[in-house]
Coordinates of C-alpha atoms in Angstrom, one line a residue:
M292 CA 1.9 7.8 -37.8
S293 CA 3.8 10.7 -36.2
T294 CA 6.9 10.4 -34.1
A295 CA 7.7 6.9 -32.9
A296 CA 7.3 6.1 -29.3
P297 CA 9.9 3.9 -27.6
L298 CA 9.1 0.3 -28.1
Q299 CA 7.8 -1.4 -24.9
P300 CA 7.8 -5.1 -24.4
R301 CA 4.5 -6.9 -24.9
V302 CA 3.0 -8.1 -21.6
D303 CA 1.2 -11.4 -22.2
R304 CA -1.3 -12.2 -19.4
R305 CA -2.5 -15.4 -21.1
A306 CA -1.7 -18.9 -20.1
P307 CA 0.8 -20.5 -22.4
K308 CA -0.8 -21.6 -25.6
R309 CA -0.3 -24.8 -27.5
R310 CA 1.7 -24.0 -30.6
S311 CA 0.8 -25.8 -33.7
V312 CA 3.3 -27.9 -35.6
A313 CA 3.1 -25.5 -38.4
S314 CA 4.0 -22.4 -36.3
A315 CA 6.8 -24.3 -34.5
L316 CA 8.3 -25.2 -37.9
A317 CA 8.0 -21.6 -39.0
V318 CA 10.2 -20.5 -36.0
S319 CA 12.9 -23.0 -36.8
L320 CA 13.0 -21.8 -40.4
V321 CA 13.4 -18.2 -39.4
V322 CA 16.4 -19.1 -37.2
A323 CA 17.9 -21.0 -40.1
G324 CA 17.5 -17.9 -42.3
L325 CA 15.5 -19.7 -44.9
G326 CA 12.7 -18.3 -47.1
V327 CA 10.1 -18.4 -44.4
L328 CA 7.2 -16.9 -46.4
D329 CA 7.4 -19.4 -49.2
L330 CA 8.2 -22.3 -46.9
V331 CA 5.4 -21.5 -44.4
A332 CA 3.0 -21.3 -47.3
A333 CA 3.9 -24.9 -48.2
T334 CA 3.6 -26.2 -44.6
P335 CA 0.5 -28.2 -44.0
A336 CA -1.8 -27.0 -41.1
P337 CA -2.5 -29.5 -38.4
A338 CA -5.7 -31.5 -38.3
A339 CA -8.6 -29.3 -37.2
P340 CA -10.2 -30.2 -33.9
T341 CA -13.8 -30.9 -33.6
G342 CA -16.2 -28.0 -33.2
S343 CA -16.6 -24.9 -35.3
P344 CA -14.7 -25.0 -38.6
V345 CA -14.1 -21.3 -38.2
T346 CA -12.5 -21.5 -34.8
A347 CA -10.5 -24.5 -35.9
A348 CA -9.1 -22.7 -38.9
V349 CA -8.2 -19.6 -36.8
D350 CA -6.7 -21.7 -34.0
A351 CA -4.5 -23.6 -36.4
D352 CA -2.6 -20.5 -37.1
D353 CA -2.0 -19.5 -33.5
P354 CA -3.8 -16.1 -33.3
S355 CA -2.6 -13.5 -30.7
H356 CA -6.2 -12.1 -30.6
H357 CA -9.6 -13.5 -31.9
W358 CA -12.8 -11.6 -31.4
R359 CA -15.8 -13.5 -32.7
L360 CA -18.1 -10.6 -31.9
G361 CA -21.0 -13.0 -31.5
E362 CA -22.2 -12.0 -28.0
S363 CA -25.7 -10.8 -27.3
A364 CA -26.1 -7.4 -25.5
D365 CA -26.7 -7.9 -21.8
G366 CA -27.8 -4.4 -20.9
P367 CA -27.9 -0.8 -21.9
E368 CA -24.3 -0.2 -21.0
A369 CA -21.3 -1.1 -23.2
V370 CA -20.6 -4.8 -23.2
A371 CA -17.5 -6.9 -23.8
G372 CA -16.4 -8.7 -27.0
A373 CA -14.4 -11.7 -25.6
D374 CA -10.9 -12.3 -26.9
R375 CA -10.7 -16.1 -27.4
A376 CA -6.9 -16.0 -28.0
G377 CA -5.6 -13.2 -25.8
A378 CA -6.4 -11.1 -22.8
S379 CA -7.8 -8.0 -24.6
D380 CA -11.5 -8.2 -24.4
L381 CA -13.2 -5.4 -26.4
V382 CA -15.6 -2.9 -24.9
V383 CA -18.3 -2.7 -27.6
P384 CA -20.4 0.6 -27.5
A385 CA -24.0 0.5 -26.6
S386 CA -24.8 2.0 -30.0
A387 CA -23.7 -1.3 -31.7
V388 CA -26.4 -4.0 -32.3
R389 CA -25.3 -7.4 -31.0
G390 CA -26.5 -10.7 -32.3
V391 CA -27.0 -9.9 -36.0
P392 CA -26.6 -12.9 -38.4
G393 CA -22.9 -13.7 -38.8
A394 CA -20.7 -14.6 -41.7
S395 CA -20.3 -18.2 -40.7
A396 CA -22.7 -21.2 -40.8
D397 CA -21.8 -22.3 -37.3
G398 CA -24.5 -20.2 -35.7
D399 CA -22.2 -17.6 -34.2
A400 CA -23.5 -14.1 -34.6
A401 CA -21.8 -10.8 -35.6
T402 CA -22.0 -7.2 -34.4
A403 CA -23.4 -4.2 -36.3
F404 CA -21.5 -1.1 -35.7
A405 CA -23.2 2.3 -36.2
G406 CA -20.9 5.3 -35.7
G407 CA -18.7 4.1 -32.8
G408 CA -15.9 1.5 -32.6
A409 CA -14.8 -1.0 -30.0
V410 CA -11.8 -0.5 -27.7
V411 CA -10.0 -2.8 -25.4
G412 CA -11.0 -2.8 -21.7
E413 CA -9.2 -1.1 -18.9
G414 CA -7.6 -4.3 -17.8
S415 CA -5.8 -4.8 -21.1
E416 CA -2.1 -4.4 -21.3
R417 CA -0.1 -2.5 -23.9
E418 CA 1.7 -4.7 -26.4
G419 CA 4.5 -4.0 -28.7
G420 CA 3.6 -3.3 -32.3
P421 CA 4.5 -6.4 -34.2
Q422 CA 6.9 -6.3 -37.2
S423 CA 5.4 -9.4 -38.6
F424 CA 1.6 -9.8 -38.5
S425 CA -1.7 -10.6 -40.2
L426 CA -5.0 -8.9 -39.8
E427 CA -8.3 -10.7 -40.6
V428 CA -11.9 -9.7 -40.6
W429 CA -15.2 -10.4 -42.2
L430 CA -17.3 -7.4 -43.0
R431 CA -20.7 -6.5 -44.6
T432 CA -22.0 -3.0 -45.3
T433 CA -24.1 -1.0 -47.7
D434 CA -22.9 2.3 -46.1
P435 CA -21.2 4.7 -48.6
G436 CA -19.2 6.5 -45.9
G437 CA -16.4 4.0 -45.3
G438 CA -14.5 4.0 -42.0
K439 CA -11.7 2.4 -40.1
I440 CA -12.1 -1.4 -39.7
L441 CA -9.1 -2.4 -37.6
G442 CA -5.8 -0.7 -36.5
F443 CA -3.1 -0.4 -33.9
E444 CA -2.9 2.8 -31.8
D445 CA -1.0 4.0 -28.7
E446 CA -4.2 4.9 -26.8
R447 CA -7.0 2.5 -26.0
S448 CA -9.6 5.2 -26.7
G449 CA -9.8 8.8 -27.8
E450 CA -7.2 10.6 -29.9
S451 CA -3.9 8.7 -30.3
R452 CA -0.5 10.2 -31.1
H453 CA 0.7 7.1 -32.9
Y454 CA -1.5 4.9 -35.2
D455 CA -0.4 2.3 -37.8
R456 CA -1.2 -1.2 -39.2
H457 CA -4.6 -0.2 -40.5
L458 CA -7.4 -1.6 -42.5
W459 CA -10.0 0.9 -43.7
M460 CA -12.7 1.4 -46.3
G461 CA -12.9 4.5 -48.4
D462 CA -16.0 6.3 -49.6
D463 CA -15.7 4.4 -52.9
G464 CA -16.0 1.0 -51.3
R465 CA -12.3 0.2 -51.7
V466 CA -10.4 -1.3 -48.8
S467 CA -6.9 -0.1 -48.0
F468 CA -4.1 -1.7 -45.9
G469 CA -1.5 0.8 -44.6
V470 CA 1.9 0.5 -42.9
Y471 CA 4.1 3.5 -41.9
D472 CA 7.9 3.4 -42.1
G473 CA 8.5 7.1 -42.2
R474 CA 6.1 7.4 -45.2
T475 CA 2.7 5.9 -45.8
S476 CA 2.7 2.7 -47.7
V477 CA -0.7 1.5 -48.9
V478 CA -2.2 -1.5 -50.8
R479 CA -5.7 -1.1 -52.1
S480 CA -8.5 -3.3 -53.3
A481 CA -10.9 -2.7 -56.1
G482 CA -14.1 -0.8 -55.3
G483 CA -17.6 -2.2 -54.7
L484 CA -17.0 -3.9 -51.3
D485 CA -19.9 -1.9 -49.8
D486 CA -22.4 -4.0 -51.8
G487 CA -24.1 -5.7 -48.8
D488 CA -22.3 -9.0 -49.2
W489 CA -20.0 -10.6 -46.6
H490 CA -16.4 -10.1 -47.6
H491 CA -13.3 -11.7 -46.2
L492 CA -10.2 -9.4 -45.7
V493 CA -6.7 -10.5 -44.7
A494 CA -3.7 -8.1 -44.6
T495 CA -0.2 -9.4 -44.0
Y496 CA 3.2 -7.9 -43.4
R497 CA 6.7 -9.3 -42.9
G498 CA 10.2 -8.1 -43.8
S499 CA 9.5 -5.6 -46.6
V500 CA 6.3 -7.1 -48.1
M501 CA 2.7 -6.0 -47.6
R502 CA -0.1 -8.1 -49.1
L503 CA -3.9 -7.7 -49.2
F504 CA -6.4 -10.5 -49.8
V505 CA -10.1 -10.1 -50.5
D506 CA -12.4 -13.2 -50.5
G507 CA -9.4 -15.6 -50.6
E508 CA -7.5 -13.9 -53.5
M509 CA -4.5 -11.6 -53.2
V510 CA -5.5 -8.3 -54.7
G511 CA -2.4 -6.2 -54.0
E512 CA 1.3 -6.5 -53.0
R513 CA 3.9 -3.9 -52.1
D514 CA 7.6 -4.5 -51.5
G515 CA 10.3 -2.2 -50.0
V516 CA 8.5 -1.3 -46.8
T517 CA 11.3 -1.2 -44.2
R518 CA 9.3 -1.6 -41.0
A519 CA 6.0 -0.8 -39.3
Q520 CA 6.1 2.1 -36.8
P521 CA 7.6 0.8 -33.5
F522 CA 5.4 1.8 -30.6
A523 CA 3.4 0.0 -27.9
G524 CA -0.4 0.1 -27.9
F525 CA -3.7 -1.5 -28.4
W526 CA -5.8 -2.9 -31.2
R527 CA -9.0 -1.0 -31.9
V528 CA -12.0 -2.2 -34.0
G529 CA -14.4 -0.1 -36.1
D530 CA -13.0 3.4 -35.5
G531 CA -9.7 5.3 -34.9
R532 CA -7.4 7.9 -36.4
L533 CA -6.5 8.1 -40.1
D534 CA -5.1 11.6 -40.3
G535 CA -2.4 11.9 -42.9
W536 CA -3.2 8.7 -44.7
P537 CA -4.2 8.8 -48.4
S538 CA -7.9 8.6 -49.4
P539 CA -9.3 8.6 -45.9
P540 CA -13.1 8.2 -45.5
A541 CA -15.3 11.1 -44.7
A542 CA -15.9 9.6 -41.3
T543 CA -13.6 7.2 -39.5
A544 CA -16.3 5.3 -37.7
F545 CA -17.3 2.2 -39.6
T546 CA -21.0 1.5 -40.2
G547 CA -21.8 -2.1 -41.0
D548 CA -21.4 -5.6 -39.7
L549 CA -18.1 -7.0 -38.5
D550 CA -17.3 -10.7 -37.6
E551 CA -14.4 -13.0 -36.8
V552 CA -11.7 -10.3 -36.2
A553 CA -8.3 -11.8 -35.6
V554 CA -4.7 -10.7 -35.3
Y555 CA -1.7 -13.0 -35.8
D556 CA 2.0 -12.6 -35.1
A557 CA 3.0 -14.0 -38.5
P558 CA 1.8 -13.6 -42.1
L559 CA -0.9 -16.1 -43.2
S560 CA 0.1 -17.8 -46.4
P561 CA -2.1 -17.6 -49.5
E562 CA -3.1 -21.2 -48.8
R563 CA -4.1 -20.5 -45.2
V564 CA -6.0 -17.4 -46.2
A565 CA -8.0 -19.6 -48.7
A566 CA -8.5 -22.2 -46.0
H567 CA -9.9 -19.6 -43.5
R568 CA -12.3 -18.3 -46.1
A569 CA -13.4 -21.9 -47.0
A570 CA -14.2 -22.5 -43.3
V571 CA -17.1 -20.1 -43.6
T572 CA -19.6 -22.0 -45.7
D573 CA -23.2 -21.5 -46.7
R574 CA -23.0 -17.8 -45.9
P575 CA -26.3 -16.0 -45.1
Q576 CA -28.2 -14.0 -47.6
A577 CA -26.7 -10.6 -48.4
L578 CA -28.2 -7.4 -47.1
R579 CA -29.0 -6.5 -50.7
P580 CA -31.2 -9.2 -52.1
P581 CA -30.4 -10.1 -55.7
A582 CA -32.6 -8.4 -58.3
P583 CA -34.8 -10.4 -60.6
P584 CA -33.5 -10.9 -64.1
A585 CA -34.0 -7.7 -66.2
P586 CA -35.5 -7.7 -69.7
P587 CA -32.9 -7.2 -72.4
G588 CA -31.6 -3.6 -72.4
Q589 CA -33.4 -2.7 -69.2
G590 CA -32.6 -2.6 -65.5
A591 CA -35.9 -3.7 -64.1
V592 CA -36.0 -4.2 -60.3
V593 CA -39.1 -4.8 -58.2
R594 CA -39.2 -2.2 -55.4
P595 CA -41.6 -2.2 -52.5
T596 CA -44.6 0.1 -52.4
D597 CA -46.0 -0.8 -49.0
F598 CA -44.5 2.2 -47.4
G599 CA -44.4 2.2 -43.6
S600 CA -44.3 -1.6 -43.3
Y601 CA -40.5 -1.9 -43.6
R602 CA -37.4 0.2 -42.9
P603 CA -35.8 1.6 -46.1
D604 CA -32.1 1.0 -46.6
A605 CA -29.7 0.8 -49.5
S606 CA -31.4 -2.4 -50.8
T607 CA -34.8 -0.7 -51.3
T608 CA -33.7 2.7 -52.5
G609 CA -31.5 4.5 -55.0
S610 CA -30.7 4.1 -58.7
Y611 CA -29.9 0.7 -60.2
G612 CA -29.0 -0.9 -63.5
R613 CA -26.8 0.5 -66.2
L614 CA -26.8 4.3 -66.2
T615 CA -25.8 6.6 -69.0
P616 CA -23.4 9.4 -68.1
H617 CA -24.6 12.9 -68.5
A618 CA -21.8 15.5 -68.2
G619 CA -22.6 18.7 -66.5
D620 CA -26.0 20.1 -65.4
L621 CA -29.4 19.0 -66.7
T622 CA -32.5 21.3 -66.8
I623 CA -35.8 19.8 -67.9
T624 CA -38.3 22.2 -69.4
T625 CA -40.6 19.9 -71.4
P626 CA -43.9 19.1 -69.6
G627 CA -44.5 15.4 -69.0
Q628 CA -40.9 14.4 -69.9
V629 CA -39.6 11.1 -68.4
V630 CA -35.9 11.1 -67.6
E631 CA -34.6 7.6 -66.8
G632 CA -31.3 5.8 -66.3
L633 CA -28.9 8.8 -66.2
D634 CA -25.8 9.5 -64.1
V635 CA -25.8 13.3 -63.9
S636 CA -22.4 14.7 -62.9
G637 CA -23.9 18.2 -62.3
V638 CA -27.2 19.6 -60.9
L639 CA -30.6 18.4 -62.1
R640 CA -33.4 21.1 -62.3
I641 CA -37.1 20.4 -63.1
K642 CA -38.9 23.4 -64.5
A643 CA -42.0 21.9 -66.2
D644 CA -45.2 20.2 -65.0
G645 CA -45.6 16.4 -64.7
V646 CA -41.9 15.5 -65.1
T647 CA -40.7 12.1 -63.9
V648 CA -37.1 11.4 -63.0
R649 CA -36.5 7.7 -62.4
R650 CA -33.5 5.4 -61.8
T651 CA -31.0 8.2 -61.9
T652 CA -27.9 9.3 -59.9
V653 CA -27.2 13.0 -59.3
R654 CA -23.8 14.1 -58.2
G655 CA -23.9 17.9 -58.3
G656 CA -20.4 18.5 -59.7
D657 CA -17.6 20.7 -58.2
R658 CA -19.5 23.9 -57.4
G659 CA -17.0 25.4 -55.1
P660 CA -17.3 26.6 -51.4
E661 CA -19.7 29.5 -52.2
Y662 CA -22.5 27.2 -53.5
R663 CA -25.9 27.6 -51.9
G664 CA -28.7 25.3 -52.9
A665 CA -29.7 21.7 -53.7
I666 CA -28.4 19.5 -56.5
L667 CA -31.8 18.1 -57.4
M668 CA -34.5 20.7 -57.5
A669 CA -38.2 20.6 -58.4
L670 CA -39.6 23.9 -57.1
E671 CA -38.7 26.6 -59.7
G672 CA -41.2 28.5 -61.8
D673 CA -44.7 27.0 -62.1
Q674 CA -43.5 23.3 -61.9
R675 CA -46.1 21.0 -60.4
G676 CA -46.6 17.2 -60.1
A677 CA -43.0 16.0 -60.4
V678 CA -42.3 12.4 -59.6
I679 CA -38.8 11.6 -58.4
E680 CA -38.2 7.9 -57.7
D681 CA -35.4 5.3 -57.3
V682 CA -32.7 8.0 -57.4
T683 CA -29.4 8.3 -55.7
V684 CA -28.5 11.9 -54.7
R685 CA -24.9 12.0 -53.4
P686 CA -22.7 15.1 -53.9
S687 CA -19.3 14.2 -55.4
H688 CA -17.8 17.4 -53.9
P689 CA -19.9 18.3 -50.8
V690 CA -19.6 21.8 -49.4
V691 CA -21.4 23.5 -46.5
G692 CA -24.1 25.1 -48.5
M693 CA -24.9 22.1 -50.7
N694 CA -28.2 20.3 -50.0
A695 CA -29.5 17.2 -51.7
V696 CA -33.2 17.7 -52.8
Q697 CA -35.5 20.8 -52.7
V698 CA -39.1 20.3 -53.8
S699 CA -42.6 21.8 -54.1
S700 CA -45.6 20.0 -55.4
A701 CA -43.7 16.7 -55.9
T702 CA -43.5 13.1 -54.9
V703 CA -40.1 11.7 -53.8
R704 CA -40.0 8.0 -53.2
R705 CA -37.3 5.4 -52.7
A706 CA -34.4 7.9 -52.9
D707 CA -31.0 7.2 -51.4
I708 CA -29.6 10.5 -50.1
S709 CA -26.3 11.1 -48.3
R710 CA -23.2 13.4 -48.1
A711 CA -25.2 16.6 -48.3
T712 CA -25.9 19.2 -45.6
D713 CA -29.7 18.9 -45.7
G714 CA -31.4 15.9 -47.1
I715 CA -34.8 17.0 -48.4
L716 CA -36.2 20.5 -48.1
V717 CA -40.0 21.1 -48.6
Y718 CA -41.0 24.6 -49.7
G719 CA -44.6 24.3 -51.1
D720 CA -47.9 22.5 -51.2
D721 CA -48.7 18.9 -52.1
V722 CA -45.4 17.1 -51.3
T723 CA -45.2 13.4 -50.5
L724 CA -42.0 11.8 -49.2
V725 CA -42.3 8.0 -48.9
G726 CA -39.8 5.1 -48.6
N727 CA -36.7 7.3 -48.7
Y728 CA -33.3 6.6 -47.0
V729 CA -31.6 9.7 -45.8
H730 CA -28.3 9.0 -44.0
H731 CA -24.7 10.1 -43.4
L732 CA -25.3 13.8 -43.9
V733 CA -22.2 16.1 -43.5
H734 CA -22.0 18.5 -40.5
Y735 CA -19.7 21.5 -40.8
P736 CA -18.5 23.1 -37.5
R737 CA -18.2 26.4 -39.4
D738 CA -21.1 27.7 -41.5
P739 CA -21.2 31.3 -42.7
S740 CA -25.0 31.4 -42.2
Q741 CA -25.0 29.9 -38.7
R742 CA -23.1 30.8 -35.6
D743 CA -22.9 27.3 -34.3
G744 CA -22.1 25.3 -37.4
S745 CA -24.3 23.9 -40.1
H746 CA -28.0 23.1 -39.1
D747 CA -28.2 19.9 -41.2
D748 CA -31.5 18.1 -41.1
A749 CA -32.6 14.8 -42.8
V750 CA -35.9 16.6 -43.8
Q751 CA -36.8 20.2 -43.3
V752 CA -40.3 21.5 -44.0
E753 CA -40.0 25.3 -44.7
G754 CA -43.7 25.7 -45.3
G755 CA -46.7 24.5 -47.3
S756 CA -49.9 22.6 -47.1
R757 CA -50.7 18.8 -47.5
T758 CA -47.2 17.4 -46.8
S759 CA -46.9 13.7 -46.1
I760 CA -43.8 12.1 -44.7
V761 CA -44.5 8.4 -44.5
G762 CA -42.3 5.2 -44.1
N763 CA -38.9 6.8 -44.5
S764 CA -35.6 6.1 -42.7
L765 CA -34.2 9.5 -41.7
S766 CA -31.1 9.7 -39.6
S767 CA -27.7 11.5 -39.0
G768 CA -29.0 15.1 -39.2
H769 CA -26.9 17.0 -36.7
N770 CA -29.7 19.4 -36.0
A771 CA -32.8 17.3 -36.5
G772 CA -34.2 14.2 -38.2
I773 CA -37.2 16.3 -39.2
Q774 CA -37.2 20.1 -38.7
V775 CA -40.5 21.9 -39.2
T776 CA -40.3 25.7 -39.5
Q777 CA -42.5 28.3 -41.2
N778 CA -39.6 30.2 -42.8
H779 CA -41.2 30.1 -46.3
A780 CA -44.9 29.8 -45.6
R781 CA -47.5 28.6 -43.1
V782 CA -47.5 24.8 -42.4
R783 CA -50.9 23.1 -42.7
D784 CA -52.0 19.5 -42.8
L785 CA -48.6 17.9 -42.1
L786 CA -48.5 14.1 -41.6
I787 CA -45.4 12.4 -40.1
D788 CA -46.3 8.7 -40.0
R789 CA -44.5 5.3 -39.5
N790 CA -41.0 6.6 -40.1
H791 CA -37.8 5.3 -38.6
L792 CA -36.1 8.4 -37.1
G793 CA -32.8 9.1 -35.4
G794 CA -30.1 11.8 -34.8
G795 CA -30.4 15.4 -34.1
Y796 CA -30.4 17.5 -30.9
L797 CA -34.1 16.9 -31.0
T798 CA -35.2 14.3 -33.5
V799 CA -38.4 16.1 -34.5
N800 CA -38.2 19.8 -33.9
T801 CA -40.8 22.3 -34.8
S802 CA -41.1 26.1 -34.6
E803 CA -43.8 28.6 -35.5
K804 CA -41.4 31.4 -36.4
G805 CA -44.0 34.0 -35.4
K806 CA -46.5 32.9 -38.1
G807 CA -49.0 31.3 -35.7
P808 CA -49.8 27.7 -34.8
Y809 CA -49.9 24.9 -37.2
S810 CA -53.2 23.3 -38.2
G811 CA -53.7 19.7 -39.0
F812 CA -50.4 18.5 -37.6
R813 CA -50.3 14.7 -37.1
M814 CA -47.3 12.6 -35.9
T815 CA -48.2 8.9 -35.5
D816 CA -46.6 5.5 -35.0
N817 CA -43.0 6.6 -35.6
R818 CA -40.0 4.6 -34.3
F819 CA -37.2 6.6 -32.7
A820 CA -33.6 5.3 -32.6
G821 CA -32.9 6.7 -29.1
D822 CA -29.6 8.2 -30.2
E823 CA -30.5 11.8 -29.6
R824 CA -27.8 13.9 -28.1
N825 CA -30.2 15.5 -25.5
G826 CA -30.6 12.4 -23.4
D827 CA -31.7 8.8 -23.4
G828 CA -34.1 8.8 -26.3
V829 CA -37.2 9.5 -24.2
Q830 CA -37.3 13.2 -24.9
A831 CA -36.9 12.6 -28.6
A832 CA -39.6 14.9 -30.1
I833 CA -40.7 18.4 -29.6
T834 CA -43.8 20.0 -31.2
G835 CA -45.4 23.4 -31.2
P836 CA -47.6 24.7 -28.4
T837 CA -50.2 22.2 -27.1
R838 CA -53.0 24.6 -28.0
D839 CA -52.4 23.4 -31.6
A840 CA -54.5 20.3 -30.7
A841 CA -52.1 18.2 -32.8
T842 CA -52.6 14.5 -33.0
I843 CA -49.6 12.8 -31.6
R844 CA -49.8 9.1 -30.7
G845 CA -48.0 5.8 -31.0
N846 CA -44.5 7.2 -31.2
V847 CA -42.0 5.0 -29.3
V848 CA -38.3 4.4 -28.8
A849 CA -37.6 1.4 -31.2
T850 CA -35.3 -0.5 -28.8
T851 CA -37.5 -0.3 -25.7
G852 CA -41.0 0.5 -26.8
K853 CA -41.1 3.4 -24.4
S854 CA -43.4 6.2 -25.4
I855 CA -41.9 9.4 -26.6
R856 CA -42.2 12.4 -24.3
V857 CA -43.6 15.4 -26.2
V858 CA -42.4 18.8 -24.9
D859 CA -44.4 22.0 -25.2
A860 CA -42.2 24.5 -27.1
D861 CA -43.6 27.3 -24.9
S862 CA -42.8 25.6 -21.6

């Protein structure tokens, strides 16, 4: 988008490639002025060479770029994603995980992106933005945050002035294909592509026609698009600008697995799209394992209870099955009541003893920018003994003061929590948090209550005795993964055990707030992601003064096994 830059000729540093019979015929038809799209669709592809059926299918259509993304990491620094077809090797960020199981059955791996995309290396040349092209990618994700998958920009990294020819996923799991001809023209898929399965995406443009294919089928078409924006630039994978495009994701960086990314200088026909998909056979098991059959009228799913022995994710947390919509807020005042299988559009409050909320989604409603508080609360009045399990807490209209869960005297297990400022806040005694997945929280640079922006934490313990935080996956808090303060009351007998922790200026950050040292503080056998902003992941935890005689042992950086350095807060 934005003002078009002068078109620069594409510099091709590759050796001349063998053109297929099909592509040569396509050129002659263009010169003849015939209906190239339909005729190319009917043109048979050449016989596939021996080797991988995936590379054979891609090579048959003469790609300008093909990044298999199957390399293994060769060190802590950024590593390259080789371009099989061109001269634009990708620089894959060190935050990406290389060598994850790929989409194809030929043994080639994929790359898991987590908050940072790949850009072309310094040696790559600018190329002219094509007016006829196809984009192809395999993706797999369970992340609700969406992100940019593939696009063309005038800068190889950082903020671009011009950006067009995009594929991106929205927060609703829909994939969009966009082309800019002075206005934004978009073709969108149906939702649900963030379900943990591998999905094949192809976007094509030529003349005036945009098409989007998902899993071999055309799901959208748009005519009347006069051209793509003419500028010279680079292809970027997994991140980039989307300002001004409709329904952009909350974060542009894509989180999930990408495989077999390719760009072509001509549109793939429907037949060739189907052939490319068919070349990937016997796909590996999805991230989300299929649920066992449910009894009639129920949504039974077997969920793990061996907390601490696995890393929670979207497949082991959150609501499931058919949910009944509940409009507006819901307040529970009947002791012992069981609430199950609801989709609550507003705020859910528990104000009675022994209440269970199970298999339910809470969205919080549109509270406005002045809202302060959580959207699922079990801490008001004399409430004790609440059980909150297999819930999804995801604000539909997040604002700076909107948190996800606030509890006292409650058990929260297998909750999927995202898009809030704080994930879980603990205010009182006897709280157990086990097997939860807190991720993709929202940071606000401006917060009326903080001078330096929102202090979002995956878990914050405000006070209380006998709190256990065991076997959770806690990440993306801008301030901390776990923040322990004594804002509300003294902290006693706090256990932080066998969690997977990441994010934050300091991933575990504690403060006495003038109320004296903690007693009974234990932090054992936790795994740290090593993505802390304060350094290399070694100084990942800070606890109170060493005179507290806290028990801290077995905490390591997950990728290296290096022991966590504990810093004395008084030093």
